[in-house]
Coordinates of C-alpha atoms in Angstrom, one line a residue:
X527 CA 7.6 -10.6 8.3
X528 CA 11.3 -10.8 9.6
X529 CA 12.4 -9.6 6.4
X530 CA 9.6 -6.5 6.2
X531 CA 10.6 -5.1 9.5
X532 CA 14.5 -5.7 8.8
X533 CA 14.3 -3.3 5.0
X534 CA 11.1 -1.0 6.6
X535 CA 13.1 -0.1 9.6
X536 CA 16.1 1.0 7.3
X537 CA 14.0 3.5 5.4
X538 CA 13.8 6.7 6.8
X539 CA 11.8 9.6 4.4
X540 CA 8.8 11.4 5.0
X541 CA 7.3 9.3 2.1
X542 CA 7.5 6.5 3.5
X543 CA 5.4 4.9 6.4
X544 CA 8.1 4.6 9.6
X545 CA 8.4 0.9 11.0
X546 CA 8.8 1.3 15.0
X547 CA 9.2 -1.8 16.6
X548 CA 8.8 -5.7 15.7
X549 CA 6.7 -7.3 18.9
X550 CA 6.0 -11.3 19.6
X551 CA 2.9 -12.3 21.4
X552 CA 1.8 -16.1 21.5
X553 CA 4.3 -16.6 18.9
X554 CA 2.9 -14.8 16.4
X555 CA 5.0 -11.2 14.8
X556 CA 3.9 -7.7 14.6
X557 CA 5.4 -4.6 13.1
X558 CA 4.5 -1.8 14.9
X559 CA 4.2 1.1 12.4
X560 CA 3.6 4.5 12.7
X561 CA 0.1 6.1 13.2
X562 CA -0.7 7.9 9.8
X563 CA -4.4 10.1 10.0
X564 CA -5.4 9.7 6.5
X565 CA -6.9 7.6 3.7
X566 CA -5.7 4.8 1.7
X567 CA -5.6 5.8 -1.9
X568 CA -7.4 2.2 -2.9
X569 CA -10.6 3.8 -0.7
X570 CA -10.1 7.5 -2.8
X571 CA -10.2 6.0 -5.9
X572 CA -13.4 3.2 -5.4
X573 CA -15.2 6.6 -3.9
X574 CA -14.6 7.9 -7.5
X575 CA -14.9 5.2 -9.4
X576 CA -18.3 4.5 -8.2
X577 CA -19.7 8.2 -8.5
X578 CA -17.8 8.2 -12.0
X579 CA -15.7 10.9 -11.2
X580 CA -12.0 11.7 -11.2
X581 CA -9.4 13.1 -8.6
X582 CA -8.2 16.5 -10.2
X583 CA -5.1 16.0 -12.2
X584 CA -2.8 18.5 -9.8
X585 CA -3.6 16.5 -7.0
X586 CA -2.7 13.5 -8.6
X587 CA 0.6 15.3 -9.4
X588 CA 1.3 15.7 -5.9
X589 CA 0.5 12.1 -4.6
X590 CA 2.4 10.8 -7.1
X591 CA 5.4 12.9 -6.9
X592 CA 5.5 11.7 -3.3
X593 CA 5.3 8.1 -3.8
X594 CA 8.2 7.9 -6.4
X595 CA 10.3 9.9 -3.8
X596 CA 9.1 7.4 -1.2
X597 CA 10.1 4.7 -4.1
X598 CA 13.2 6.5 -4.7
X599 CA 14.3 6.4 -1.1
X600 CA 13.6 3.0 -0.5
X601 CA 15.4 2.0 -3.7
X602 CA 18.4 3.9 -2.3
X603 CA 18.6 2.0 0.9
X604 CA 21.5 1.1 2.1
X605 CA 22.9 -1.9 4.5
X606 CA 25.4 -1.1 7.8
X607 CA 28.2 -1.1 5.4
X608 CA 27.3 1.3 3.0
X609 CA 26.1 -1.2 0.1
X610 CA 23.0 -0.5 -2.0
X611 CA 20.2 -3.1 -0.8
X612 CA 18.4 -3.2 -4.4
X613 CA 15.8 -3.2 -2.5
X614 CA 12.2 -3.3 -5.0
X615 CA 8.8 -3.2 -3.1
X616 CA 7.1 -5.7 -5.8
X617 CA 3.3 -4.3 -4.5
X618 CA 2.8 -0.6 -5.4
X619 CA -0.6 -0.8 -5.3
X620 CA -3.6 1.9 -4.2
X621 CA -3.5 -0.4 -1.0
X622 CA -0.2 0.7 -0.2
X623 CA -0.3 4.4 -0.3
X624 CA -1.9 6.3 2.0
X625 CA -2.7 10.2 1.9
X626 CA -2.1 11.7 5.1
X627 CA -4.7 14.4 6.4
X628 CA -1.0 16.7 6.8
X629 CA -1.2 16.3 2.8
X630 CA 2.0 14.0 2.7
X631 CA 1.3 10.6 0.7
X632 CA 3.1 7.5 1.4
X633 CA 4.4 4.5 1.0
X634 CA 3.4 1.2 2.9
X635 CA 3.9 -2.4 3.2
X636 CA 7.0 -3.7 2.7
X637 CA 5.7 -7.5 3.1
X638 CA 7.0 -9.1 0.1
X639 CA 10.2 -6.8 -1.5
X640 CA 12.8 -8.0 -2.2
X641 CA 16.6 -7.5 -1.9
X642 CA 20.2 -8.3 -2.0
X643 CA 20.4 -9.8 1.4
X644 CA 16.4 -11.1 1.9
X645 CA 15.9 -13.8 4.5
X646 CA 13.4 -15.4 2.1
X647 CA 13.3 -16.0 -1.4
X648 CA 10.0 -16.5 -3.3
X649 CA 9.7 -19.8 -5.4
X650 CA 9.7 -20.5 -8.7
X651 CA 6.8 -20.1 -10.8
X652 CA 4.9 -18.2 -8.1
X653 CA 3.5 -14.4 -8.8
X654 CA 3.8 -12.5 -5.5
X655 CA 1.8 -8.9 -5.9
X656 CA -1.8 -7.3 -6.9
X657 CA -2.3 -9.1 -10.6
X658 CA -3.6 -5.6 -11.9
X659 CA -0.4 -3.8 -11.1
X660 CA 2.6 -6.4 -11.5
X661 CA 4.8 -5.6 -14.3
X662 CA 5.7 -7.7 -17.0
X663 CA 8.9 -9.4 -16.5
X664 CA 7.7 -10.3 -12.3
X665 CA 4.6 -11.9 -14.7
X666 CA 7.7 -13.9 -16.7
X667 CA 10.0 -14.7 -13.6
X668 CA 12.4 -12.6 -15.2
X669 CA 14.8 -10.3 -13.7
X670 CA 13.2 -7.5 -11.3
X671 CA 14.6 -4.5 -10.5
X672 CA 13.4 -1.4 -9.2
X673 CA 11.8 -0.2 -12.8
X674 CA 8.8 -2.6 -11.8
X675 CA 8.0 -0.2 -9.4
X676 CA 8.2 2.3 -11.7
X677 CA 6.0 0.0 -13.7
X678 CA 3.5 -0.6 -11.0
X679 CA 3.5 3.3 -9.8
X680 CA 2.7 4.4 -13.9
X681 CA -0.6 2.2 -13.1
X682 CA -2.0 4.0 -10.3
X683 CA -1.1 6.8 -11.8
X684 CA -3.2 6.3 -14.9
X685 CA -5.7 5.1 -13.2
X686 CA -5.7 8.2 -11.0
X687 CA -5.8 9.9 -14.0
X688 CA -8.6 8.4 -15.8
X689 CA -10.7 7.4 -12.9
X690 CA -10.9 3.7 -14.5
X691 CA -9.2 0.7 -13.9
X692 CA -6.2 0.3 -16.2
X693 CA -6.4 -3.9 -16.2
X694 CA -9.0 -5.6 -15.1
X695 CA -11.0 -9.1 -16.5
X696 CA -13.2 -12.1 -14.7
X697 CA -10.1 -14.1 -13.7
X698 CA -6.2 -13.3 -12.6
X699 CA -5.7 -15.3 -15.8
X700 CA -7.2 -13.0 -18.1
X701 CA -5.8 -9.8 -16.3
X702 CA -2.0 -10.8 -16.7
X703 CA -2.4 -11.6 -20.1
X704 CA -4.0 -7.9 -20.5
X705 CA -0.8 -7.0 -19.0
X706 CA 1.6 -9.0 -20.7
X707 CA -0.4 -7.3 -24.2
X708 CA 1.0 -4.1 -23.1
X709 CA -1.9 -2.5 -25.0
X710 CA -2.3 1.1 -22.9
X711 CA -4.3 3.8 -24.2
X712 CA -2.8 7.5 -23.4
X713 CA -4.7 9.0 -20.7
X714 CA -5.2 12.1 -22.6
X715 CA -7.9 10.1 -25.2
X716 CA -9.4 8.7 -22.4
X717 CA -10.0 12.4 -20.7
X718 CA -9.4 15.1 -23.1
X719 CA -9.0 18.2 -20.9
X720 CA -5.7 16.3 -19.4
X721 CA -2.6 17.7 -20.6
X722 CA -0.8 15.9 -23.2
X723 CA 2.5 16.0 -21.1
X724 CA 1.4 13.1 -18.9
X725 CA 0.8 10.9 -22.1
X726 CA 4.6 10.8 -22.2
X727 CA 5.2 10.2 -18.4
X728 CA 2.4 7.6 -18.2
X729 CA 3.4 5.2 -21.3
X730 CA 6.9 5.6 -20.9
X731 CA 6.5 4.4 -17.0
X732 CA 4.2 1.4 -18.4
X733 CA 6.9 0.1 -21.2
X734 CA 6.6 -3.1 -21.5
X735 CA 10.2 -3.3 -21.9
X736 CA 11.9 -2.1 -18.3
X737 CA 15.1 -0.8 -20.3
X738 CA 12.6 2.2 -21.8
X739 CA 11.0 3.0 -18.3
X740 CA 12.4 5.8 -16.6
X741 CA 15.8 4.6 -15.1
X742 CA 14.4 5.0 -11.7
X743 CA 11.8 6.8 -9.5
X744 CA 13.7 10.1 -9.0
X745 CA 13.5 10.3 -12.8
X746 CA 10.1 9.7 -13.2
X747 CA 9.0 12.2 -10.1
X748 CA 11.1 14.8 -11.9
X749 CA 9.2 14.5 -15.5
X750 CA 6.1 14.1 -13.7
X751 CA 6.5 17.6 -11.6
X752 CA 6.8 19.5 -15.5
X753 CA 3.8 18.0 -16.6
X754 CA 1.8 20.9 -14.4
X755 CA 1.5 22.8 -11.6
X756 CA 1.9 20.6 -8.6
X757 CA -0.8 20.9 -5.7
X758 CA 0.4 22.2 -2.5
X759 CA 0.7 19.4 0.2
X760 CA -1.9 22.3 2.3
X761 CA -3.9 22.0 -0.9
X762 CA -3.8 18.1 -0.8
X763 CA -4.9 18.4 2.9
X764 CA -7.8 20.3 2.0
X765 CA -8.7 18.4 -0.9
X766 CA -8.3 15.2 1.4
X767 CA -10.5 16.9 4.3
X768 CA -13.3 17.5 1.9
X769 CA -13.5 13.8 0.4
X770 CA -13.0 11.7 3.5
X771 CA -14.4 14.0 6.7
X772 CA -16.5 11.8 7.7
X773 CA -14.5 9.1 7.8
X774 CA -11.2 11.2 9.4
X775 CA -14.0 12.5 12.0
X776 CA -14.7 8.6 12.7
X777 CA -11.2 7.8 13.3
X778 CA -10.1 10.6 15.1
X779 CA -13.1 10.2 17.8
X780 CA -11.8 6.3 18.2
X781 CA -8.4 7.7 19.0
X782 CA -9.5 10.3 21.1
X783 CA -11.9 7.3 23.4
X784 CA -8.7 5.4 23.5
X785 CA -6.4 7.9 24.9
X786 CA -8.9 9.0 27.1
X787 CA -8.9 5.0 28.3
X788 CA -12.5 5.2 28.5
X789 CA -12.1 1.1 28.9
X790 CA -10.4 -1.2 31.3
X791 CA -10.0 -3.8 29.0
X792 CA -7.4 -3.0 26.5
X793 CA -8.4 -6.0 24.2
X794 CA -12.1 -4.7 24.4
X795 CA -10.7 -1.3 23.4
X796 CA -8.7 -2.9 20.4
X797 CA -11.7 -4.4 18.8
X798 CA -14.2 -1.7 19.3
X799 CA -11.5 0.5 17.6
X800 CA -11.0 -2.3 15.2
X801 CA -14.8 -2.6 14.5
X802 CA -15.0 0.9 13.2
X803 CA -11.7 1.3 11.2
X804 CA -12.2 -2.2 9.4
X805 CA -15.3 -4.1 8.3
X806 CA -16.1 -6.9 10.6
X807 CA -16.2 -9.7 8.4
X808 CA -13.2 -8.8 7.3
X809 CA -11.4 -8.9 11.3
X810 CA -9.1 -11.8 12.5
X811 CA -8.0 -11.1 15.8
X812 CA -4.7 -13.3 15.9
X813 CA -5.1 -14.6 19.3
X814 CA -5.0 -18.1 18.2
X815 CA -1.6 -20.4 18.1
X816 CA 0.0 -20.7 14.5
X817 CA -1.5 -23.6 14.0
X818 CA -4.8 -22.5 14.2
X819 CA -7.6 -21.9 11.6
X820 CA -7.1 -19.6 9.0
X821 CA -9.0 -16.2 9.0
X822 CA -12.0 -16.1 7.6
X823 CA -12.4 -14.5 4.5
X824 CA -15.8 -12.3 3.3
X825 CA -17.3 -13.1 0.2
X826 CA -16.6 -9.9 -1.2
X827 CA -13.1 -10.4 -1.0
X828 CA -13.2 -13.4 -2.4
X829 CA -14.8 -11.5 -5.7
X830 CA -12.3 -8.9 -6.0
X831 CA -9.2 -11.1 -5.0
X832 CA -6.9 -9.0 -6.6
X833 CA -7.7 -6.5 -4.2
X834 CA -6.2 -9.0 -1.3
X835 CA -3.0 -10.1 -0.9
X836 CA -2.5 -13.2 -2.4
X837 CA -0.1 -15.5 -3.9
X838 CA -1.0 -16.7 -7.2
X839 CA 1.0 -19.9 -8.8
X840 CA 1.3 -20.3 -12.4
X841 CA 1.1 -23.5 -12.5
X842 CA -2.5 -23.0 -10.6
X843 CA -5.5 -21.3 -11.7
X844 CA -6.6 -20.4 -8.4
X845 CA -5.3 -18.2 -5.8
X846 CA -4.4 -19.0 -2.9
X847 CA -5.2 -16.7 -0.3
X848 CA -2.1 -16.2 2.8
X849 CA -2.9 -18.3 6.0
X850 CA -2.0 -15.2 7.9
X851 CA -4.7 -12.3 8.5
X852 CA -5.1 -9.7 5.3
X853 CA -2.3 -7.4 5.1
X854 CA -5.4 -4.6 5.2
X855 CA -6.1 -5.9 8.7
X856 CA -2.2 -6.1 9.8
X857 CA -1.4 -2.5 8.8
X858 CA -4.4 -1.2 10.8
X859 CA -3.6 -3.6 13.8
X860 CA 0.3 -1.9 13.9
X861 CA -1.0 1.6 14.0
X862 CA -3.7 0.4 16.7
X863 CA -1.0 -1.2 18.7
X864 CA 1.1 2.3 18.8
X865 CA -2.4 4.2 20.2
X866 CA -3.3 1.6 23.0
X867 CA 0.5 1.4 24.1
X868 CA 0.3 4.8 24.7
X869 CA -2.7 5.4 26.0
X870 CA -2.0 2.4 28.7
X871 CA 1.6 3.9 29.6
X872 CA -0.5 7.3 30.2
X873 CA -2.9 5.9 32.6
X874 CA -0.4 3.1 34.2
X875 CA 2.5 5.9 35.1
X876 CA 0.6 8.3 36.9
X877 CA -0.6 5.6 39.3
X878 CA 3.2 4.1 40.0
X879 CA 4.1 8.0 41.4
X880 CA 1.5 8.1 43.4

């Protein structure tokens, strides 16, 4: 977590989801992020998926083109000397993007990149990332540089494209040797009416080979941009507004009955604001010790573990879900945190002058 708040905080781009503070409570961290009104892209595309539609190809443009420059700027980072970070996010994943309700999409989730001067490095024969959008060589332990996000953004984006899953199977086994095949099918057979330029874009971005990927995400948001007339971030918006109102509406009322401090009891006002942003079974309010229980975990998680974050050992067929609460859950806690802080300082401060 040390290292995720060390490399978020040095990443400033309107792609990418600002880290604001690190805070400890009852020894436990917590990154306090930026408050983004939107939708996670994982939820855009299961809405799809499950009425067996598809997000319209200029939109996808768009979103895309955002999240390479996000990928690009990250990439670019540099330390208090000047020095490239090679910094690689290692988890580009539907999870991790968000589409913001001002249009914008962006990156998120930092939690296990890597870079020159990481605090922690992962150990040997263990697979850190979603199983369905890892690239080859982090599948082979070998080296990893930023073409695997390349890699693992060319798999949202044909799976944006052709409203299907690109890898999927019964076990983590079975989808990494899918991967490892490097058998993809050009979007435009899968969905004819597509233009042909995005065959190029998309296979070249899943080569299994990373030395004929693009050379980085710049390059890759720059072919991607000719392949059709991009959306307008106001059409995004729009587009965004349509597919997720009720849920935005949802949200936005939480917010407004937190500022408002409707309750006395800022940790009654976290979890009713939890309760509605994130299902239930899937809540672990950390305000146990470290050594506590683990969170518990729902069954439907436990189906669709590649959706989770996860660490997966070779040498093991299972996986072995973190100790600490689902990323899912962290992300929405740091954006809660940045509400009720405010909405406290706002009712606390008037009181004082008086």
């Amino acid at each position: 977590l040390i290292d995720e708040a060390r490399l978020a905080a040095r990443i400033q781009h309107p792609n990418v989801v600002q880290t604001l503070d690190v805070v400890a409570e009852r020894r436990e961290l917590f990154i306090v992020m930026e408050y983004i009104h939107g939708e996670s892209l994982s939820q855009l595309l299961r809405q799809h998926f499950q009425a067996a539609l598809r997000i319209p190809f200029w939109i996808v443009a768009t979103m895309l083109v955002d999240v390479l420059q996000g990928l690009h700027a990250a990439h670019e980072t540099k330390d208090e000397e000047g020095r490239c970070l090679d910094l690689v996010h290692r988890d580009i994943s539907p999870q991790n993007i968000i589409v913001g309700a001002d249009g914008l999409t962006r990156v998120l989730d930092f939690g296990i990149a890597q870079s020159r001067d990481s605090l922690h490095v992962s150990q040997a024969g263990t697979l850190r990332g979603k199983c369905s959008y890892v690239s080859p060589e982090q599948i082979s332990e070998a080296y990893v540089s930023k073409r695997a996000d390349v890699y693992s953004a060319s798999v949202v984006l044909w799976e944006c494209l052709n409203g299907q899953r690109l890898f999927h199977a019964q076990s983590p086994q079975a989808i990494l040797a899918q991967v490892l095949s490097g058998n993809v099918e050009a979007p435009s057979q899968i969905v004819p009416e597509l233009p042909t330029a995005f065959d190029a874009v998309v296979l070249r971005g899943l080569a299994k080979n990373p030395a004929e990927r693009f050379e980085s995400a710049k390059d890759m948001a720059e072919e991607l941009g000719k392949c059709c007339r991009l959306a307008s971030h106001g059409n995004v918006a729009a587009w965004l507004g349509k597919e997720a109102h009720a849920r935005l509406s949802q949200r936005a009322d939480c917010l407004a009955r937190i500022e408002r401090n409707l309750s006395s009891d800022r940790h009654l006002a976290l979890r009713e604001l939890l309760g509605d942003l994130v299902p239930q079974e899937d809540v672990w309010l950390s305000s146990h010790s470290a050594h506590d229980s683990k969170p518990p975990v729902s069954s439907d998680a436990l189906r669709q573990t590649d959706e989770w974050k996860g660490t997966l050992t070779l040498q093991d067929p299972a996986l072995k879900l973190f100790s600490k609460a689902p990323r899912v859950w962290r992300t929405a806690v740091a954006s809660v945190v940045v509400a009720v802080v405010v909405a406290i300082l706002g009712a606390i401060v008037p009181r004082r002058d008086a």
